[in-house]
Amino acid sequence: MLTAVIRAPGSAHALAATFSVLIPAVADGFLGHAVVVDTRGENDLERIADATGASYLRAGAAEAWQGGAAAARGDRLLLLDSGDVPQLHWVEAVERHLLTAPGIPALLPLRGLGRSLRERAAIICEPRALRPGLVVPKGAAILGRLAASPQRLPVGRERADG
């Protein structure tokens, strides 16, 4: 079962944009659970998590992924920041990856030239660090490091900053 761990340092609008894409995956049975990790203590974020059936916790930005992973029900995680919006057919791309290469982390890369270049530079500097857009085993997220560099998936994610 796949669990979305959503680090939420931003607005309720950004979190709602992320959930708008994830909810159909829940309805289809692909996404089993979500954990919202509030890094700022925003009351609106807790209400959105509750309304969607997601777990909610507060944690500092540095320990957000590990805390969210510990609270996750699934054994595979999709790490997102609030405002991340996976593109059309993301479910099929992630499902195919989990069937063909389950031990290798995967990345839904950011779309847009500037953001994509920043993300690529960050991966070059720290190829095994946890970051938004990754599909990883729960154990790797709890440890805070990837076992291998991520494989880029053919679909990505956009940002709905709010």
Coordinates of C-alpha atoms in Angstrom, one line a residue, residues 2-130:
L2 CA 1.2 3.5 -0.9
T3 CA 1.1 6.3 1.6
A4 CA 1.5 9.9 0.8
V5 CA 3.6 11.9 3.3
I6 CA 2.9 15.6 2.7
R7 CA 5.3 18.1 4.3
A8 CA 3.2 21.2 4.7
P9 CA 5.2 24.4 5.3
G10 CA 2.8 26.4 3.3
S11 CA -0.8 27.5 2.9
A12 CA -4.1 25.6 3.2
H13 CA -4.6 26.4 -0.5
A14 CA -1.4 24.6 -1.5
L15 CA -2.4 21.5 0.6
A16 CA -5.8 21.5 -1.0
A17 CA -4.3 21.5 -4.4
T18 CA -2.2 18.5 -3.6
F19 CA -5.1 16.6 -2.1
S20 CA -7.3 17.4 -5.2
V21 CA -5.0 15.1 -7.2
L22 CA -4.5 12.4 -4.5
I23 CA -8.1 11.8 -3.7
P24 CA -8.9 10.1 -7.0
A25 CA -6.0 7.7 -6.3
V26 CA -7.6 6.9 -2.9
A27 CA -10.9 6.2 -4.6
D28 CA -9.2 3.9 -7.1
G29 CA -7.5 2.0 -4.2
F30 CA -4.0 2.9 -5.2
L31 CA -3.3 5.3 -2.4
G32 CA -4.2 3.9 1.0
H33 CA -3.3 6.7 3.4
A34 CA -1.9 10.2 3.8
V35 CA 0.0 11.9 6.5
V36 CA 0.2 15.6 6.7
V37 CA 3.3 16.9 8.5
D38 CA 2.7 20.5 9.6
T39 CA 6.1 22.2 10.0
R40 CA 4.6 25.6 11.1
G41 CA 1.6 24.8 13.3
E42 CA -1.2 26.0 11.0
N43 CA -4.7 25.3 12.3
D44 CA -6.2 25.2 8.7
L45 CA -3.9 22.4 7.8
E46 CA -5.1 20.2 10.6
R47 CA -8.7 20.8 9.6
I48 CA -7.9 19.8 6.0
A49 CA -6.1 16.7 7.1
D50 CA -9.1 15.7 9.3
A51 CA -11.6 16.4 6.5
T52 CA -9.7 14.2 4.1
G53 CA -9.1 11.3 6.6
A54 CA -5.4 11.9 6.6
S55 CA -3.3 11.6 9.7
Y56 CA -1.9 14.9 11.1
L57 CA 1.3 15.6 13.0
R58 CA 3.5 18.5 13.8
A59 CA 7.3 18.3 13.3
G60 CA 10.2 20.5 12.5
A61 CA 11.2 20.7 8.8
A62 CA 14.4 18.7 9.5
E63 CA 12.5 15.7 10.9
A64 CA 9.3 16.0 8.8
W65 CA 10.0 13.0 6.4
Q66 CA 11.1 10.7 9.2
G67 CA 8.1 11.6 11.4
G68 CA 5.7 11.2 8.6
A69 CA 7.2 7.9 7.6
A70 CA 6.9 6.6 11.2
A71 CA 3.2 7.5 11.1
A72 CA 2.6 6.0 7.7
R73 CA 0.5 2.8 7.3
G74 CA 2.0 1.7 4.0
D75 CA 5.3 0.1 3.2
R76 CA 5.9 2.5 0.2
L77 CA 5.8 6.2 0.5
L78 CA 5.2 9.1 -1.9
L79 CA 6.9 12.2 -0.4
L80 CA 5.4 15.5 -1.4
D81 CA 5.4 19.1 -0.3
S82 CA 2.0 20.8 0.0
G83 CA 1.4 22.4 -3.4
D84 CA 3.0 19.5 -5.3
V85 CA 0.5 18.4 -8.0
P86 CA 1.4 15.1 -9.7
Q87 CA 0.7 15.2 -13.5
L88 CA -1.8 13.1 -15.3
H89 CA -1.1 9.4 -15.4
W90 CA 1.2 9.6 -12.3
V91 CA -0.6 6.6 -10.7
E92 CA 0.2 4.4 -13.7
A93 CA 3.8 5.5 -13.8
V94 CA 4.3 4.8 -10.0
E95 CA 2.4 1.5 -10.2
R96 CA 4.6 0.3 -13.1
H97 CA 7.7 1.3 -11.3
L98 CA 6.7 -0.5 -8.1
L99 CA 6.0 -3.6 -10.2
T100 CA 9.2 -3.6 -12.2
A101 CA 11.8 -2.0 -9.8
P102 CA 10.4 -2.0 -6.3
G103 CA 13.8 -1.7 -4.6
I104 CA 14.9 1.4 -6.5
P105 CA 13.7 4.8 -5.3
A106 CA 11.8 6.8 -8.0
L107 CA 11.3 10.5 -8.6
L108 CA 8.3 12.4 -10.0
P109 CA 10.5 15.3 -11.3
L110 CA 9.4 18.9 -11.1
R111 CA 8.2 20.4 -14.4
G112 CA 9.3 23.9 -15.4
L113 CA 12.9 24.7 -16.5
G114 CA 14.0 26.7 -13.4
R115 CA 12.5 24.4 -10.8
S116 CA 13.7 21.3 -12.7
L117 CA 17.3 22.6 -12.9
R118 CA 17.3 23.4 -9.1
E119 CA 16.0 20.0 -8.4
R120 CA 18.6 18.3 -10.6
A121 CA 21.4 20.3 -8.9
A122 CA 20.2 19.3 -5.5
I123 CA 20.2 15.6 -6.6
I124 CA 23.7 15.9 -7.9
C125 CA 24.9 17.5 -4.6
E126 CA 23.0 15.0 -2.4
P127 CA 21.8 12.0 -4.5
R128 CA 20.6 10.0 -1.6
A129 CA 18.8 12.7 0.4
L130 CA 15.0 12.6 0.9

